[in-house]
Amino acid sequence: MNFAPYILQPTRSFRFATTKPLTECADTLQSIVGPGQNAGKARPLVGNIGAEGFTVQRRPGLAGMLFAPSFEGKYEVAGDNTDVVIKSSLNKVGKALLNAAINTILGAVIGVVVCLAMLPDAVAVSYAFLCMVLIPAFILVFATALGHFVIAFDTKFVRNLLSKQLGATQTEVPVKDGPILKTLLQEAYATPSTILLFILCAYGLHSVYAKFWAEGDYMKTAALTRPVEVFTSSLLGPKSFVAADCRYYLAESLRCAVRLREASELYEENTKAFKADSGPMAGFLASNYFGLARIEDEEGRHQDAEVHYQKAIDLWSADKSIGANNPWAAKGLDRLAMLNLKENRFDQAKAAMNKALQIDKALGDNSFRSVGEDLNDLALIYDKEEDFKKADATYKEALAAKEKSVGKDHYTVGTTLNNLADIEDRLGHKEDSERLKSRADRIWLSWLGGDFNRYPDDMQRYRQLTKMANSDYERPNADTRFDGLRPYLGRY
């Protein structure tokens, strides 16, 4: 769209009345227009002089090359006098630059609305917004100020020069603007083009971010996200949701890259920026409390972790947009149960785990592998409580649920098979234990390949597997569960 005339308003028309005849006017103009010199000085104007009219421009400098208006003139004989009528118009380069900047901003603003509706990940959207809006915005502000100055200066210079050379009096002639809509639509293709370009850039950046995350390259995701967080916080303020969302994904990237202190600071900044209630921010705040609790849990600060796990559970449970059977709340309850297990608080651990299991079972097929993982973690509690018969039965139930949801050869099936093999051995069922262990090893060997024998025990294999498989539990907003291996119990 063509916005330049309504920003710089360069079009003005003037009439110069002189007693010189038409030919003398043309000759006089020719003496000050051209590439050569006049009286040892460069001629002040450049352009073309004809028998019926002319097109001239002040000899341009750098700014003039972009914005200096050109002046289209014609001669009119009025009795014994000659009238020279000139009309200024914006330089085409300057017009194109201004329209490009304005259309980019307009296209990006509309593109943000479209992308936010289509993309759940605001990081890439914000990055595209910054790259495609901030820079053109600064260009626009600078160009508009410079353009106003150059146009006003050049118009006054040319008018005074013509008035002096022609010995003429000058008057301004009102210029009738064309229809606004018609003028705006002269470049109607520009705005839709920038909207499309913005959306393509946003999707492209989103794809790059998703690729790094899927490959487990968390340092690259952090490197991509960090400038976004800095710029969005500076541009929109630290309490902007876009800035906070960028901060959350940066924190998640840093947590997975084991940059725990930096991640904690970002989670805490988000939790302080918004009021913890059951409003639209509840789910977002819950995710930040959950990430913070995970770090505290890993660092052994169990009391703080328990408080933040519970806050996350309460906020997720209050999120009416998800419903009563909230898979995120079940995820928090599973993690809280494992925290209580570390503290040997078996009753609290079982209460939390059974509540998570109840929620996931109510979800039916939508729970995917969560029911099997809940059962595996519940069996861990019975296991550490030394109720081995209950642990054995619950591991078997977990194995059946996992095989139904992810098939018989998934690495998570191998996790429960290893747990069950240990329990069968403890219960004196040697043959069953060996059979289960052999099957577990075959599954993990198929995933680890040549790396299987590099690791001397199941725990190290398990850690490598979850790293290689980029365990879904590490991803933000995934609803998978802890799904622990027996060595986590600390007794074996």
mmCIF file of N, CA, C and O in Angstrom, residues 123 127 205 208-228 249-250 253-254 256-257 259:
data_model
loop_
_atom_site.group_PDB
_atom_site.id
_atom_site.type_symbol
_atom_site.label_atom_id
_atom_site.label_comp_id
_atom_site.label_asym_id
_atom_site.label_seq_id
_atom_site.Cartn_x
_atom_site.Cartn_y
_atom_site.Cartn_z
ATOM 1 N N VAL A 123 8.033 -18.264 20.872
ATOM 2 C CA VAL A 123 9.431 -17.870 20.731
ATOM 3 C C VAL A 123 9.757 -17.490 19.304
ATOM 4 O O VAL A 123 10.272 -16.412 19.029
ATOM 5 N N TYR A 127 10.657 -13.842 17.715
ATOM 6 C CA TYR A 127 11.911 -13.604 17.017
ATOM 7 C C TYR A 127 11.640 -12.955 15.656
ATOM 8 O O TYR A 127 12.280 -11.988 15.256
ATOM 9 N N LEU A 205 11.513 -20.228 11.610
ATOM 10 C CA LEU A 205 12.212 -20.158 12.890
ATOM 11 C C LEU A 205 11.664 -21.184 13.874
ATOM 12 O O LEU A 205 12.405 -21.797 14.642
ATOM 13 N N VAL A 208 13.178 -24.495 13.008
ATOM 14 C CA VAL A 208 14.572 -24.605 13.446
ATOM 15 C C VAL A 208 14.625 -24.876 14.950
ATOM 16 O O VAL A 208 15.357 -25.766 15.415
ATOM 17 N N TYR A 209 13.843 -24.117 15.698
ATOM 18 C CA TYR A 209 13.790 -24.306 17.158
ATOM 19 C C TYR A 209 13.335 -25.730 17.490
ATOM 20 O O TYR A 209 13.939 -26.418 18.320
ATOM 21 N N ALA A 210 12.254 -26.181 16.822
ATOM 22 C CA ALA A 210 11.714 -27.514 17.094
ATOM 23 C C ALA A 210 12.731 -28.603 16.729
ATOM 24 O O ALA A 210 12.833 -29.624 17.415
ATOM 25 N N LYS A 211 13.483 -28.376 15.667
ATOM 26 C CA LYS A 211 14.496 -29.353 15.243
ATOM 27 C C LYS A 211 15.584 -29.485 16.309
ATOM 28 O O LYS A 211 15.965 -30.597 16.696
ATOM 29 N N PHE A 212 16.078 -28.341 16.807
ATOM 30 C CA PHE A 212 17.106 -28.383 17.851
ATOM 31 C C PHE A 212 16.576 -29.090 19.089
ATOM 32 O O PHE A 212 17.274 -29.884 19.719
ATOM 33 N N TRP A 213 15.322 -28.779 19.440
ATOM 34 C CA TRP A 213 14.746 -29.376 20.650
ATOM 35 C C TRP A 213 14.568 -30.880 20.470
ATOM 36 O O TRP A 213 14.892 -31.672 21.355
ATOM 37 N N ALA A 214 14.051 -31.286 19.322
ATOM 38 C CA ALA A 214 13.824 -32.707 19.069
ATOM 39 C C ALA A 214 15.119 -33.499 19.068
ATOM 40 O O ALA A 214 15.146 -34.669 19.443
ATOM 41 N N GLU A 215 16.212 -32.849 18.650
ATOM 42 C CA GLU A 215 17.516 -33.519 18.622
ATOM 43 C C GLU A 215 18.216 -33.468 19.974
ATOM 44 O O GLU A 215 19.313 -34.000 20.127
ATOM 45 N N GLY A 216 17.582 -32.801 20.953
ATOM 46 C CA GLY A 216 18.186 -32.705 22.277
ATOM 47 C C GLY A 216 19.350 -31.735 22.340
ATOM 48 O O GLY A 216 20.161 -31.785 23.274
ATOM 49 N N ASP A 217 19.450 -30.840 21.368
ATOM 50 C CA ASP A 217 20.546 -29.864 21.341
ATOM 51 C C ASP A 217 20.093 -28.609 22.090
ATOM 52 O O ASP A 217 19.766 -27.580 21.497
ATOM 53 N N TYR A 218 20.068 -28.715 23.419
ATOM 54 C CA TYR A 218 19.478 -27.661 24.236
ATOM 55 C C TYR A 218 20.331 -26.392 24.276
ATOM 56 O O TYR A 218 19.801 -25.301 24.498
ATOM 57 N N MET A 219 21.630 -26.511 24.065
ATOM 58 C CA MET A 219 22.461 -25.315 24.030
ATOM 59 C C MET A 219 22.114 -24.460 22.814
ATOM 60 O O MET A 219 22.121 -23.220 22.881
ATOM 61 N N LYS A 220 21.810 -25.089 21.691
ATOM 62 C CA LYS A 220 21.411 -24.325 20.513
ATOM 63 C C LYS A 220 20.033 -23.695 20.699
ATOM 64 O O LYS A 220 19.796 -22.571 20.263
ATOM 65 N N THR A 221 19.129 -24.426 21.348
ATOM 66 C CA THR A 221 17.816 -23.833 21.597
ATOM 67 C C THR A 221 17.950 -22.651 22.555
ATOM 68 O O THR A 221 17.263 -21.646 22.409
ATOM 69 N N ALA A 222 18.850 -22.769 23.522
ATOM 70 C CA ALA A 222 19.087 -21.649 24.440
ATOM 71 C C ALA A 222 19.695 -20.466 23.698
ATOM 72 O O ALA A 222 19.322 -19.307 23.918
ATOM 73 N N ALA A 223 20.645 -20.760 22.798
ATOM 74 C CA ALA A 223 21.273 -19.688 22.021
ATOM 75 C C ALA A 223 20.259 -18.985 21.134
ATOM 76 O O ALA A 223 20.329 -17.766 20.930
ATOM 77 N N LEU A 224 19.303 -19.731 20.597
ATOM 78 C CA LEU A 224 18.256 -19.140 19.760
ATOM 79 C C LEU A 224 17.272 -18.332 20.589
ATOM 80 O O LEU A 224 16.809 -17.267 20.174
ATOM 81 N N THR A 225 16.981 -18.824 21.782
ATOM 82 C CA THR A 225 15.939 -18.217 22.603
ATOM 83 C C THR A 225 16.437 -17.024 23.413
ATOM 84 O O THR A 225 15.665 -16.102 23.695
ATOM 85 N N ARG A 226 17.702 -17.010 23.797
ATOM 86 C CA ARG A 226 18.194 -15.955 24.674
ATOM 87 C C ARG A 226 18.022 -14.547 24.103
ATOM 88 O O ARG A 226 17.497 -13.661 24.790
ATOM 89 N N PRO A 227 18.450 -14.281 22.842
ATOM 90 C CA PRO A 227 18.249 -12.920 22.320
ATOM 91 C C PRO A 227 16.787 -12.549 22.213
ATOM 92 O O PRO A 227 16.420 -11.374 22.362
ATOM 93 N N VAL A 228 15.930 -13.542 21.975
ATOM 94 C CA VAL A 228 14.497 -13.274 21.921
ATOM 95 C C VAL A 228 14.008 -12.784 23.278
ATOM 96 O O VAL A 228 13.257 -11.810 23.384
ATOM 97 N N TYR A 249 10.704 -20.733 27.898
ATOM 98 C CA TYR A 249 11.371 -21.677 26.997
ATOM 99 C C TYR A 249 12.885 -21.589 27.116
ATOM 100 O O TYR A 249 13.588 -22.596 26.951
ATOM 101 N N LEU A 250 13.407 -20.405 27.400
ATOM 102 C CA LEU A 250 14.840 -20.293 27.658
ATOM 103 C C LEU A 250 15.201 -21.060 28.922
ATOM 104 O O LEU A 250 16.212 -21.779 28.972
ATOM 105 N N SER A 253 15.227 -24.749 28.218
ATOM 106 C CA SER A 253 16.429 -25.127 27.468
ATOM 107 C C SER A 253 17.633 -25.206 28.391
ATOM 108 O O SER A 253 18.431 -26.144 28.322
ATOM 109 N N LEU A 254 17.776 -24.223 29.268
ATOM 110 C CA LEU A 254 18.915 -24.196 30.192
ATOM 111 C C LEU A 254 18.831 -25.329 31.206
ATOM 112 O O LEU A 254 19.851 -25.926 31.577
ATOM 113 N N CYS A 256 17.476 -28.293 30.742
ATOM 114 C CA CYS A 256 17.857 -29.533 30.072
ATOM 115 C C CYS A 256 19.338 -29.559 29.717
ATOM 116 O O CYS A 256 19.912 -30.627 29.528
ATOM 117 N N ALA A 257 19.951 -28.379 29.624
ATOM 118 C CA ALA A 257 21.395 -28.297 29.366
ATOM 119 C C ALA A 257 22.190 -28.280 30.672
ATOM 120 O O ALA A 257 23.393 -28.025 30.669
ATOM 121 N N ARG A 259 22.113 -26.162 33.098
ATOM 122 C CA ARG A 259 22.478 -24.810 33.562
ATOM 123 C C ARG A 259 21.411 -24.406 34.574
ATOM 124 O O ARG A 259 20.563 -23.545 34.321
#
